[in-house]
XYZ file of C-alpha atoms in Angstrom:
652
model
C -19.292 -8.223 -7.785
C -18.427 -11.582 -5.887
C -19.236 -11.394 -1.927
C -15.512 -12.500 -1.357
C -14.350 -9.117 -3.120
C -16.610 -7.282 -1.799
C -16.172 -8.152 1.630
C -12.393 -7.623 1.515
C -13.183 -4.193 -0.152
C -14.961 -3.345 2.857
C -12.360 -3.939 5.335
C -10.016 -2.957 3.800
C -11.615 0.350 3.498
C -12.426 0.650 7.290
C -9.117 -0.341 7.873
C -7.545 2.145 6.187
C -9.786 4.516 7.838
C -9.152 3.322 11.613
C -5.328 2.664 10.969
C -4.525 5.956 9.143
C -6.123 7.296 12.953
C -3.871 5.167 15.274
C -1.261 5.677 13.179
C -2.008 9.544 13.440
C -1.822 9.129 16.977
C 0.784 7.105 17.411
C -0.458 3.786 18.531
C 0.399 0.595 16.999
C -1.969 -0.335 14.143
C -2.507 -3.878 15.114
C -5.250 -2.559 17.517
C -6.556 -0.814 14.545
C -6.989 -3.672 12.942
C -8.611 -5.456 16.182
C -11.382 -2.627 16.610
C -12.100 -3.115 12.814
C -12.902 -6.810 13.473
C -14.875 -6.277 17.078
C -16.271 -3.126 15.376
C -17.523 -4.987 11.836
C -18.191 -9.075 12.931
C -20.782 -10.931 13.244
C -21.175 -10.138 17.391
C -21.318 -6.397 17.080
C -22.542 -4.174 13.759
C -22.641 -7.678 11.871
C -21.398 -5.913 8.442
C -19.397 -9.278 8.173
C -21.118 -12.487 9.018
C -19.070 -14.284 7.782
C -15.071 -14.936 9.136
C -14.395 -17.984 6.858
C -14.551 -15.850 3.940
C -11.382 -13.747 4.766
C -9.704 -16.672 7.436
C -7.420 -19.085 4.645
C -6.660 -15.319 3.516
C -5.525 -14.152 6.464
C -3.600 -17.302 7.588
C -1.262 -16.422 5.011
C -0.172 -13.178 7.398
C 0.914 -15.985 9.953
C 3.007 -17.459 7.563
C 4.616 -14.217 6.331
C 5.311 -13.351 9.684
C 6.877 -16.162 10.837
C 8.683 -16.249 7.594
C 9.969 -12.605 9.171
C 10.858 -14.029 12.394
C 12.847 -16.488 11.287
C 14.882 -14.362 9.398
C 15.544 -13.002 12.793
C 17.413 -15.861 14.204
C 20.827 -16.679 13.548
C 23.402 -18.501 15.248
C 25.561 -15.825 16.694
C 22.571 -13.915 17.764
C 21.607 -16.275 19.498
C 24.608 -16.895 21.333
C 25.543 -13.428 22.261
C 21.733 -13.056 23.874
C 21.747 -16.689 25.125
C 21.358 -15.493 29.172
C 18.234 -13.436 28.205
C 17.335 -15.867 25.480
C 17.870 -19.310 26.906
C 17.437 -17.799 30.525
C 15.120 -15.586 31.353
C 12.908 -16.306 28.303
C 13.068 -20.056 28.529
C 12.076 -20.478 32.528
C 9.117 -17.145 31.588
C 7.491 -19.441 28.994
C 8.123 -22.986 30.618
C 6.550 -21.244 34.319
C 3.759 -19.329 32.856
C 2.531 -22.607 30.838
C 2.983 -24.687 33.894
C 1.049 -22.353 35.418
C -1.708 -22.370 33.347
C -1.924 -26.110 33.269
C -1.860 -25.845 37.650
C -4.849 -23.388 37.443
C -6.991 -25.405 34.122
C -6.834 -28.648 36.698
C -7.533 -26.973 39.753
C -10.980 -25.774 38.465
C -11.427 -28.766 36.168
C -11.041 -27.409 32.893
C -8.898 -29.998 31.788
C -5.075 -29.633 31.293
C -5.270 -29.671 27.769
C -6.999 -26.287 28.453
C -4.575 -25.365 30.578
C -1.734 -25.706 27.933
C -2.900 -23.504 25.645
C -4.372 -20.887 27.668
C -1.065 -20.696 29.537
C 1.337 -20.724 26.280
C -1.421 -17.800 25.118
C -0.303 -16.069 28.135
C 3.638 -16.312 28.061
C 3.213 -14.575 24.884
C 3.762 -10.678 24.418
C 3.620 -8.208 21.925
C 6.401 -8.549 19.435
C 5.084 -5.931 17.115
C 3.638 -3.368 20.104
C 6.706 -3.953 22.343
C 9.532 -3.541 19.696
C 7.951 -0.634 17.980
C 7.983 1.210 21.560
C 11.642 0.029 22.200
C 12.879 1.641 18.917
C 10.718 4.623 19.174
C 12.032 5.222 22.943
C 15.687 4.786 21.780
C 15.461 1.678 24.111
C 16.710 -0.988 22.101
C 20.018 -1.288 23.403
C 20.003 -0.955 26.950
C 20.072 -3.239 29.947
C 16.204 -3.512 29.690
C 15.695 -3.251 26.238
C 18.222 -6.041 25.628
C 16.535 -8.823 27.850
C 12.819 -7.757 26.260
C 14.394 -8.413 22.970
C 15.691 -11.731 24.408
C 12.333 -13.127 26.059
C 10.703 -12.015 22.918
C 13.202 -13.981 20.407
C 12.291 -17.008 22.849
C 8.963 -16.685 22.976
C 8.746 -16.501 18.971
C 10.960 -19.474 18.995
C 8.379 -21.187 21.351
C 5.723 -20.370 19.276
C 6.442 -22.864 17.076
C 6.077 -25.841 19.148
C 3.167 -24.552 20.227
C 1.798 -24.412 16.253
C 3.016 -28.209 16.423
C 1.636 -29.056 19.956
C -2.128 -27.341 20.042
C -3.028 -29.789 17.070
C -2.152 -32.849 18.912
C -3.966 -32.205 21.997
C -7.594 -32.500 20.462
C -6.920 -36.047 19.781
C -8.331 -38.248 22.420
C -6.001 -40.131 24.703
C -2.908 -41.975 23.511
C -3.743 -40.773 19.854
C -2.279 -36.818 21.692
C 1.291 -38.399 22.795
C 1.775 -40.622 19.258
C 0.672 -37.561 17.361
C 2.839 -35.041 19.230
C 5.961 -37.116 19.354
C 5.158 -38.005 15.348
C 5.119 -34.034 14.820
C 8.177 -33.322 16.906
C 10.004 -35.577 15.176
C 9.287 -34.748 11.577
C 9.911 -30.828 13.187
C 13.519 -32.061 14.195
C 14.100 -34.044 10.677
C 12.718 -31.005 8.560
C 15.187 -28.616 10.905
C 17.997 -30.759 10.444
C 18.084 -31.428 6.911
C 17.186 -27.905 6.082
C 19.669 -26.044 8.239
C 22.053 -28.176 7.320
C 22.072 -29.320 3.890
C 19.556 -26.496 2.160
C 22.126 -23.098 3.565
C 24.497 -23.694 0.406
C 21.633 -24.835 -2.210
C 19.661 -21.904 -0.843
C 22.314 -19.392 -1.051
C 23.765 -20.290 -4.900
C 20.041 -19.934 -6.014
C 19.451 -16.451 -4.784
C 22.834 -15.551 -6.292
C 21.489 -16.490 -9.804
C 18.435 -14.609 -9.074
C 20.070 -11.514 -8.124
C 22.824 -11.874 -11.183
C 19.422 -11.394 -13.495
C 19.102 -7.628 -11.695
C 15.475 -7.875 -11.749
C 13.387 -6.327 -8.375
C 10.268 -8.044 -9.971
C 11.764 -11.878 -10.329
C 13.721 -11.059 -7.192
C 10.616 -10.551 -5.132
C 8.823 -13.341 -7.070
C 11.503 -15.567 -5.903
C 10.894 -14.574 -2.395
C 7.148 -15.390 -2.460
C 8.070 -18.999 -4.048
C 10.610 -19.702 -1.789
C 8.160 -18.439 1.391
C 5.527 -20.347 0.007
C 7.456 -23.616 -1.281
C 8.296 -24.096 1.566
C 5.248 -23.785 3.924
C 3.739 -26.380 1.354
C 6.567 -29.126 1.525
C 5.952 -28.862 5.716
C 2.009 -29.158 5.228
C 2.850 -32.080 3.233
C 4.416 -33.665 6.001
C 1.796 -33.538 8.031
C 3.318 -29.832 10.131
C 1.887 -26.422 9.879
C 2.703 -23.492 6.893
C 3.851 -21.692 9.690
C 6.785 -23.922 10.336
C 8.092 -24.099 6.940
C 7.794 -20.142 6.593
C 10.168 -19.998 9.498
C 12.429 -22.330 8.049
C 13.125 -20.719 5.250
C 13.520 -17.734 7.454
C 16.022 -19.268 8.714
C 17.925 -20.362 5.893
C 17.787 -17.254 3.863
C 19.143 -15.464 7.745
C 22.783 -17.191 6.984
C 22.919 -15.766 3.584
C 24.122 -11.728 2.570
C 20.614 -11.414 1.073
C 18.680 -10.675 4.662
C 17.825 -7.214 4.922
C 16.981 -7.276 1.266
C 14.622 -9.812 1.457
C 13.130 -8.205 5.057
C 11.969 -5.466 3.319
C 10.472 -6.885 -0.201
C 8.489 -9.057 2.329
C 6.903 -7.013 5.033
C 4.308 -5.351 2.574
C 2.975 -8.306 2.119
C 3.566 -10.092 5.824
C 2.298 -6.287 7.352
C -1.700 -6.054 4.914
C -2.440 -10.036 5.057
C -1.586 -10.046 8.680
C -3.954 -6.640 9.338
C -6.498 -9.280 7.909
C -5.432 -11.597 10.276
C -6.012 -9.670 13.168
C -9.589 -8.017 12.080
C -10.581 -11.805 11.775
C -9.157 -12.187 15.445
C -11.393 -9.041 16.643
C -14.518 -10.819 14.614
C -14.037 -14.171 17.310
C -14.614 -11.646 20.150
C -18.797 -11.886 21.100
C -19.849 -8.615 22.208
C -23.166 -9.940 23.845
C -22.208 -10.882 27.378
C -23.866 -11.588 30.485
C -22.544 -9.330 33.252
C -21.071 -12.676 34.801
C -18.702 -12.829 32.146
C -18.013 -9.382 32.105
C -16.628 -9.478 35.751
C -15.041 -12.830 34.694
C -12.887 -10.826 31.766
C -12.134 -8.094 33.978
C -10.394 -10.702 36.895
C -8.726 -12.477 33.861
C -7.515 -8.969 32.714
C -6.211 -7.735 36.069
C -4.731 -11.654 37.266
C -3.305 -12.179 34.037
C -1.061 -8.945 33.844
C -0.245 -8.737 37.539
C 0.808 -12.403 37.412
C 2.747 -12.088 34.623
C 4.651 -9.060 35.409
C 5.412 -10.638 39.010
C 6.955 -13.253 37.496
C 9.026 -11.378 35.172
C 10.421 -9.291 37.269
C 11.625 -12.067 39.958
C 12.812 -13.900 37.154
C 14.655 -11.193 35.613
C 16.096 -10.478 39.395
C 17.245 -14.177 39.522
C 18.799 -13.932 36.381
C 21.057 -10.929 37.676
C 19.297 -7.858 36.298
C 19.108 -4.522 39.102
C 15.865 -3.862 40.007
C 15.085 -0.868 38.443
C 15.855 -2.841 35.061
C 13.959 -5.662 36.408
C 10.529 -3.474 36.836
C 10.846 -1.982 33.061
C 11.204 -5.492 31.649
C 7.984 -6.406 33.444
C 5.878 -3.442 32.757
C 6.950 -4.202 28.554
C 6.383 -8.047 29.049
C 2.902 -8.042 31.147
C 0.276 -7.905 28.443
C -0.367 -10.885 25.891
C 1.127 -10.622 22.481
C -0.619 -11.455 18.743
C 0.561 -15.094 19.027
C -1.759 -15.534 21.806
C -4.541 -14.721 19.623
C -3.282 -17.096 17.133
C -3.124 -20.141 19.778
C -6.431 -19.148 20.705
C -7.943 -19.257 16.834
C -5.919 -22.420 16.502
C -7.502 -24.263 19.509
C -10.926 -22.859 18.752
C -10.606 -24.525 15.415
C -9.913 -27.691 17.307
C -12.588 -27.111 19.995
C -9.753 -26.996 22.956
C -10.883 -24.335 25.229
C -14.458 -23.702 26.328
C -16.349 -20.887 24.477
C -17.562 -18.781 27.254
C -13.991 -19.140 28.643
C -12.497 -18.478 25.067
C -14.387 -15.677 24.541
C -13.157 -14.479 28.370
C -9.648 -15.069 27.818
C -9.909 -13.608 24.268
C -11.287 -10.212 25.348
C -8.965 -9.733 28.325
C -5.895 -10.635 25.617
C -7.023 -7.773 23.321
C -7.998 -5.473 26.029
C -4.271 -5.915 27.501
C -3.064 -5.174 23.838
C -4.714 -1.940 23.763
C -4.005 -1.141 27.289
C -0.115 -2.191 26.773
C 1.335 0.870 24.577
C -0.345 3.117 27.685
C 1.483 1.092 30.307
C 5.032 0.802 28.617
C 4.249 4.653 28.381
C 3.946 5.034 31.980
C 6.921 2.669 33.506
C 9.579 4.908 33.588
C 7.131 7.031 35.858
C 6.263 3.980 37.465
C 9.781 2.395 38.297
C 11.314 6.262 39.544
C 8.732 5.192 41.827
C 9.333 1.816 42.980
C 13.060 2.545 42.970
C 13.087 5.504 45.253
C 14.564 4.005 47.824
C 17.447 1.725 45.447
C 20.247 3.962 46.467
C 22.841 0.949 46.352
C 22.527 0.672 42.372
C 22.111 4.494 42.180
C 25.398 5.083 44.684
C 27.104 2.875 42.910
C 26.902 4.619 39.620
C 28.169 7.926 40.790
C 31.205 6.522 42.501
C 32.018 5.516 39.103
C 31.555 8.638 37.515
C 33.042 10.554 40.187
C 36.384 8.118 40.236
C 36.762 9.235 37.103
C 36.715 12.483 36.994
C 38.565 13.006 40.340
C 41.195 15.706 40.064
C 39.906 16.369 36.642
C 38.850 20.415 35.380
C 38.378 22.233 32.232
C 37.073 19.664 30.619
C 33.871 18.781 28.492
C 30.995 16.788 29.619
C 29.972 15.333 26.522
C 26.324 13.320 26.918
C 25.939 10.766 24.918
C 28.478 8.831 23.169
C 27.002 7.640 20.402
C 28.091 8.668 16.574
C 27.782 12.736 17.089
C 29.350 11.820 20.279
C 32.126 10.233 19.260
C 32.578 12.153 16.374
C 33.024 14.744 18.251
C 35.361 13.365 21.276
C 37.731 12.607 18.236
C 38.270 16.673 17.582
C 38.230 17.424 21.263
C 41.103 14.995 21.108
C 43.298 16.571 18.251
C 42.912 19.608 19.969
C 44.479 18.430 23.138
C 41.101 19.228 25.191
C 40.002 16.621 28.414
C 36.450 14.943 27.683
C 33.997 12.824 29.997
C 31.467 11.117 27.937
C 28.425 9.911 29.993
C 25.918 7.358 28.173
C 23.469 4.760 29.549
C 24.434 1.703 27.473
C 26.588 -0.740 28.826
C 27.309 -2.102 25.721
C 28.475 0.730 24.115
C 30.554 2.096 27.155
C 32.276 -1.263 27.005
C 32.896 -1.541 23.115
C 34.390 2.081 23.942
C 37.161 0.307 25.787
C 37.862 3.183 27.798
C 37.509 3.225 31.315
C 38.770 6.749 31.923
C 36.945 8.533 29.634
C 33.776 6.770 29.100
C 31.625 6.206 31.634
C 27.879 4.258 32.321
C 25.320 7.134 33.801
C 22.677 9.240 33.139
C 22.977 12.682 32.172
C 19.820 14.147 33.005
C 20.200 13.570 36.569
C 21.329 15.906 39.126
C 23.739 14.018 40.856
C 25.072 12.772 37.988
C 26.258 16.014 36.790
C 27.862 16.718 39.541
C 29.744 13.816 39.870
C 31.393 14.186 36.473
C 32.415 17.445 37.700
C 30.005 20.248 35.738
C 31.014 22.641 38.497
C 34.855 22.790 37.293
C 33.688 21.924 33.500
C 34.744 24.233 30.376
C 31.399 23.030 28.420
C 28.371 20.577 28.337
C 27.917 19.372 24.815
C 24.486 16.996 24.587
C 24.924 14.901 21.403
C 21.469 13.371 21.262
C 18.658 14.544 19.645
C 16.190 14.039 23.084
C 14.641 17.436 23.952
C 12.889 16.069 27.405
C 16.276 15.009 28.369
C 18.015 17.819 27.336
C 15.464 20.442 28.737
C 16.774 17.977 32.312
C 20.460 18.848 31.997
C 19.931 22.243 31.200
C 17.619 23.024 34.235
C 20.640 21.047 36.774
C 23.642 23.001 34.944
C 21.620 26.281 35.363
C 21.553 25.511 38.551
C 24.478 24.089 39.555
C 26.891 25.626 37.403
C 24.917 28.694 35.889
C 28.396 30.173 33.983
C 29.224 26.638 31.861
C 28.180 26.723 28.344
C 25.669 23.924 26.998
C 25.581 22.822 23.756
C 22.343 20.809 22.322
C 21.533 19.186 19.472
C 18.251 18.349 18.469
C 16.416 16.799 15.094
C 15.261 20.270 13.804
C 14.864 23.538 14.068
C 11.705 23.779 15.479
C 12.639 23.240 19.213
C 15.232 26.058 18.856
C 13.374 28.842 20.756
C 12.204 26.183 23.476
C 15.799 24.734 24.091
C 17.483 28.570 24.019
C 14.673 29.296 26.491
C 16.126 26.549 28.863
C 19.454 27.664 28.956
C 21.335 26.592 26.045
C 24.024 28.744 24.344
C 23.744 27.095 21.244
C 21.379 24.727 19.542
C 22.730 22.879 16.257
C 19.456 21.140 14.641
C 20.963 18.172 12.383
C 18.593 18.504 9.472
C 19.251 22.369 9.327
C 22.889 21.933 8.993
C 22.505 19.204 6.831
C 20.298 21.640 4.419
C 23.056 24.252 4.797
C 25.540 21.900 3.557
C 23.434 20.276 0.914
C 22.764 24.104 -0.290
C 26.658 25.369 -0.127
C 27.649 22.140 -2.465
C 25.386 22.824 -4.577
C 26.080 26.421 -5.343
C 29.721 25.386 -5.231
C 28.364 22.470 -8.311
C 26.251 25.294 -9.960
C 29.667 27.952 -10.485
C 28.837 30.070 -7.299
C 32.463 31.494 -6.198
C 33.384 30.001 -2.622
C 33.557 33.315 -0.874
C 30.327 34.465 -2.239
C 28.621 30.578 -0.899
C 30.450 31.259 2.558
C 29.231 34.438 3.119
C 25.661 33.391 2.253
C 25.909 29.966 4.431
C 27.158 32.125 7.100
C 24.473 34.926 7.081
C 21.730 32.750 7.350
C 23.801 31.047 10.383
C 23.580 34.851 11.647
C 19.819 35.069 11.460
C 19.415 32.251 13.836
C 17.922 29.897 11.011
C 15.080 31.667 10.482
C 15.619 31.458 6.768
C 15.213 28.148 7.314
C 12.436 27.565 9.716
C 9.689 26.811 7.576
C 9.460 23.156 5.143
C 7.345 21.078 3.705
C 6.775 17.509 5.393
C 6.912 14.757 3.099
C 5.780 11.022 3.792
C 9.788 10.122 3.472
C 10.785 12.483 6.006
C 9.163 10.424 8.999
C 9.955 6.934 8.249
C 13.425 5.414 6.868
C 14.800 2.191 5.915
C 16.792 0.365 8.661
C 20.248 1.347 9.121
C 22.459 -0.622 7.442
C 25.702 2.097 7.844
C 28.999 1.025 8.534
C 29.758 1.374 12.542
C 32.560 1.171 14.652
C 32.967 -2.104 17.063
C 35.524 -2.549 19.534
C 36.999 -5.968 19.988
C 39.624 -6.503 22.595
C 42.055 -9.779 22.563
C 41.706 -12.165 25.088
C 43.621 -14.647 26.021
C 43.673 -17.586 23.706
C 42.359 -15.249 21.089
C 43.595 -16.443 17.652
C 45.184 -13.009 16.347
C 47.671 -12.785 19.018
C 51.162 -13.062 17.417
C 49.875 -12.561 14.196
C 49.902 -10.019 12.189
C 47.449 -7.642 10.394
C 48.892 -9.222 6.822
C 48.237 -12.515 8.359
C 45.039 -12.292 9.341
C 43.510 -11.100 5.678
C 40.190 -9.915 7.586
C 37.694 -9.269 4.741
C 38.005 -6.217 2.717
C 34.690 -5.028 3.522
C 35.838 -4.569 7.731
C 38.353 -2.206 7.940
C 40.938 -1.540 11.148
C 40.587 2.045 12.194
C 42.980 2.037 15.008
C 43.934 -0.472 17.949
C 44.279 1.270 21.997
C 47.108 -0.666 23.157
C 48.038 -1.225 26.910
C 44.893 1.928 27.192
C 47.203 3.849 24.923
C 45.562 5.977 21.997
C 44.269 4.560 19.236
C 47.065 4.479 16.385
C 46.418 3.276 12.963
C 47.898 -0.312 12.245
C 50.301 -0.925 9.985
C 49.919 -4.372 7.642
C 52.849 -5.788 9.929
C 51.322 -4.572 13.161
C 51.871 -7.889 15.482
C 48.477 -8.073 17.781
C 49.033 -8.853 21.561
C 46.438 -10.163 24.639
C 44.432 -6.853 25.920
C 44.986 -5.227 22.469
C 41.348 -2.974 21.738
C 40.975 -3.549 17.812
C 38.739 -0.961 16.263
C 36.845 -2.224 13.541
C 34.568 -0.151 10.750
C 32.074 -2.364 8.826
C 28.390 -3.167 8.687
C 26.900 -5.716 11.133
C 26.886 -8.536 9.459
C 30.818 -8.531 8.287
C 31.716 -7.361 11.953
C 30.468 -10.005 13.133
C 32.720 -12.583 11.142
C 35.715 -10.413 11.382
C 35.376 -10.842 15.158
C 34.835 -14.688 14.750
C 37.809 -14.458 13.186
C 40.122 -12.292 15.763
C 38.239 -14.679 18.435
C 38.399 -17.890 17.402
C 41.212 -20.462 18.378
């Protein structure tokens, strides 16, 4: 057997072995993949002496990935997020790097040093920090939303940095011809790509697609990856830069999220390889000198970089308390940093004791990371103790609102269940206050009386949206700590009003009716009840007979139901690519006022639900319904076609 196969036999086998654990436990597999390397290289067991076998393998993860990220960026993404973008992530990288070059010179290291070790540091975690977002349901708020931001930046930066790190191991003029050569092929590649390859690029993944083959369709995504990485190394610029290009241009076209998902088996394995090879630099075999040198880089480099964050982020506007959390995600390095690192130890740039420093500290921040994103909500409760403004501020809200309000329900959580459900409440004539902690979606609501920003499982918050004089507490969101929260303050502050939970399944039914709830509706439960009453209904069962089954094992509290067997698709799903509701109200100058529905021939795939006029009801539109300024337009559609149907309503 050849030593090449054989070598990627064996890590892929510990791999599978160490990643299948973290996995099992819940951490992020890319330090999986970094213990394999450290674990198996050359400076610790030595199982693998040699990295160059598996490194031009493993470069192609880079290009996958940044193939991935720029499929990420588009136009009006980038617009909407532009403050956290442009802003916050812009001055993070430009200060940290600066930085880094102020420290390399002051203890004569060079500033070429200095460069990349501070661009290695104003990197973070895409992959550990997003993961923990979307598992923490923290994607969309105030926090969450600037992360994203920095992050999107920071990838963006990345690229220059791919150019720049080259350049600088040329000696003296030969850096600043070389650089500004790169940058400007960079600019002429962008330029003609963006702008002349979108159509080209677009007609020729139509006639794919028209074939209806998943193999040539997935083919055709390798070529086109790979195509163009090669035209880019031709020019004299990195395989990294051309994946993201053609990122890019496949972003603009309908085939996206398609395309996402044929690559990331690929981008997600040759990337593992990437990273094992990353753990392999790392020499175990250190004085204790260099030890105590890692550990002050470790400490510095976090504490630094979260300061900075976080009076950035306060400059930029963000409350404190949202300030903190974008810190404590942001502080430890990211996997670009270890590719910066590789790439300037390929060109000799940095030191090697202080490249093996700076490398251990990065990884050892990795691994440390998902433990300290775990703890900042802890952590910021108590830094924030004393922010009673933001906190005061909050419940005046909520309590203007529900002033002189009674017998109504406190619905938590206005996302679909919850507004799902505020749509019944409203048919039957009954008074709702929705509480939910995402701006975003409190604004899209477009309803100031009704819909409110706070957060449900506090105290105070309850009892400024008036649970004492409430007829129920419905919580729509499947969040068991939470809800465990607002039952222990409505048992306590209102022991006689009736909470409602949901939750994921059935098994945290006894634990939730143990809190305090009067009912508990588990989603996937009611979704097999359903599933089984159609199908009797399919299969000749008379509809009494299926009602009177569905509603006896409703009667034995579930228990019919309790037990199931896990499958592998029951944990992980595709993205969601479901039609949503977006609210989009008229400003002034907006191009759909005085025009009609008819007129405006939005695309067939966006439909108008209803438009709140004057903070009327939503009514259903008729095709000559004449828009005006302040008019809330409703719209139903998936992301991507909401998006131009409110270019369109927008635009002058």
């Amino acid at each position: 057997m050849p030593d090449t196969l054989l070598l990627i036999l064996l890590l892929l086998a510990a791999s599978v072995v160490v990643v299948g654990f973290f996995r099992s436990v819940g951490l992020p597999p890319i330090q999986g993949y970094l213990i394999v390397g450290i674990a198996l290289g050359p400076h610790a067991l030595a199982v693998v002496p040699d990295v160059e076998a598996t490194h031009e393998l493993a470069l192609f993860g880079i290009v996958f990935l940044m193939f991935s990220i720029g499929l990420e960026f588009s136009l009006p993404q980038l617009k909407a997020m532009r403050r956290a973008v442009f802003g916050l992530g812009l001055a993070q990288v430009a200060i940290t790097t600066l930085g880094g070059i102020a420290v390399a010179v002051l203890f004569g290291v060079g500033w070429r040093t200095g460069v990349v070790l501070g661009g290695a540091l104003a990197m973070s975690s895409t992959a550990i920090v997003s993961k923990m977002l979307a598992e923490r349901g923290e994607l969309t708020s105030p926090h969450g939303r600037d992360v994203m931001g920095v992050l999107l930046f920071q990838d963006l930066a990345v690229v220059i940095f791919l150019i720049l790190v080259p350049s600088l191991g040329l000696p003296g003029r030969d850096t600043g011809l070389a650089l500004a050569s790169a940058v400007i092929k960079a600019a002429i590649a962008l330029a003609l790509i963006l702008f002349l390859g979108q159509q080209p690029m677009r007609a020729w993944f139509h006639a794919v697609a028209r074939r209806r083959s998943r193999e040539l369709f997935v083919l055709n995504v390798l070529f086109v990856t790979l195509g163009m990485a090669a035209i880019t190394q031709y020019f004299g610029l990195s395989l990294a830069l051309g994946a993201f290009l053609a990122g890019m241009l496949i972003a603009e076209t309908e085939f996206r999220y398609e395309v996402e998902e044929d690559i990331k088996p690929f981008r997600d394995v040759l990337l593992g390889l990437f990273f094992v090879t990353i753990g392999m630099m790392l020499d175990l075999h250190v004085d204790a000198a260099l030890g105590g040198r890692v550990l002050l880089l470790l400490v510095l480099s976090i504490a630094a970089k979260f300061a900075l964050i976080v009076l950035l982020a306060r400059a930029f506007g963000a409350p404190l308390a949202t300030s903190l959390r974008t810190g404590f995600y942001l502080a430890q390095a990211g996997e670009f940093a270890l590719v910066m690192l590789a790439l300037a130890n390929d060109h000799r740039l940095v030191p090697h004791d202080l490249a093996q420093a700076a490398l251990a500290a990065m990884i050892l921040s990795m691994l440390a990371a998902p433990l300290l994103i775990e703890q900042s909500g802890h952590l910021v409760r108590r830094l924030t103790a004393n922010d009673w403004l933001v906190r005061a501020a909050e419940l005046t809200q909520v309590a203007a609102r529900t002033m002189g309000r009674q017998d109504h329900v406190i619905v938590c959580g206005f996302g679909r269940s919850g507004q799902n459900l505020t749509r019944l409440l409203e048919r039957e004539d009954i008074r709702w206050l929705a509480l939910d902690t995402d701006p975003s979606r409190v604004r899209d609501a477009a309803d100031g009386a009704s819909v409110v920003y706070g957060d449900a499982g506090r105290r105070e918050t309850l009892l400024s949206a008036g649970v004492a004089k409430a007829r129920a507490v419905v919580v729509t969101f499947a969040d068991v700590p939470t809800a465990q929260k607002i039952l222990h303050h409505v048992a306590h502050v209102a022991p006689g009003v009736p909470v409602i939970v949901r939750t994921q399944d059935d098994a945290e039914i006894d634990r939730l009716l143990a809190a305090g709830a009067t009912e508990v509706v588990p989603e996937v439960l009611e979704g097999s009840l359903m599933l089984a009453a159609h199908s009797l209904l399919v299969l000749g069962v008379p509809l009494p007979r299926v009602l009177a089954r569905i509603r006896s094992v409703r009667e034995e509290r579930y228990a019919l139901f309790r037990g199931f067997y896990h499958g592998a698709t029951d944990f992980e799903g595709a993205e969601n690519l479901q039609p949503r509701l977006h609210t989009v109200v008229l400003e002034s100058g907006a191009s759909a006022i005085g025009r009609t529905l008819r007129e405006l021939a939005l695309d067939a795939s966006v439909e108008v639900t209803g438009v709140r006029h004057h903070g009327g009801r939503p009514v259903a539109p008729h095709p000559d319904w004449r828009f005006e300024a302040g008019d809330a337009i409703v719209l139903l559609g998936r992301p991507g076609d909401l998006t131009r149907a409110e270019q369109r309503l927008r635009s002058a």
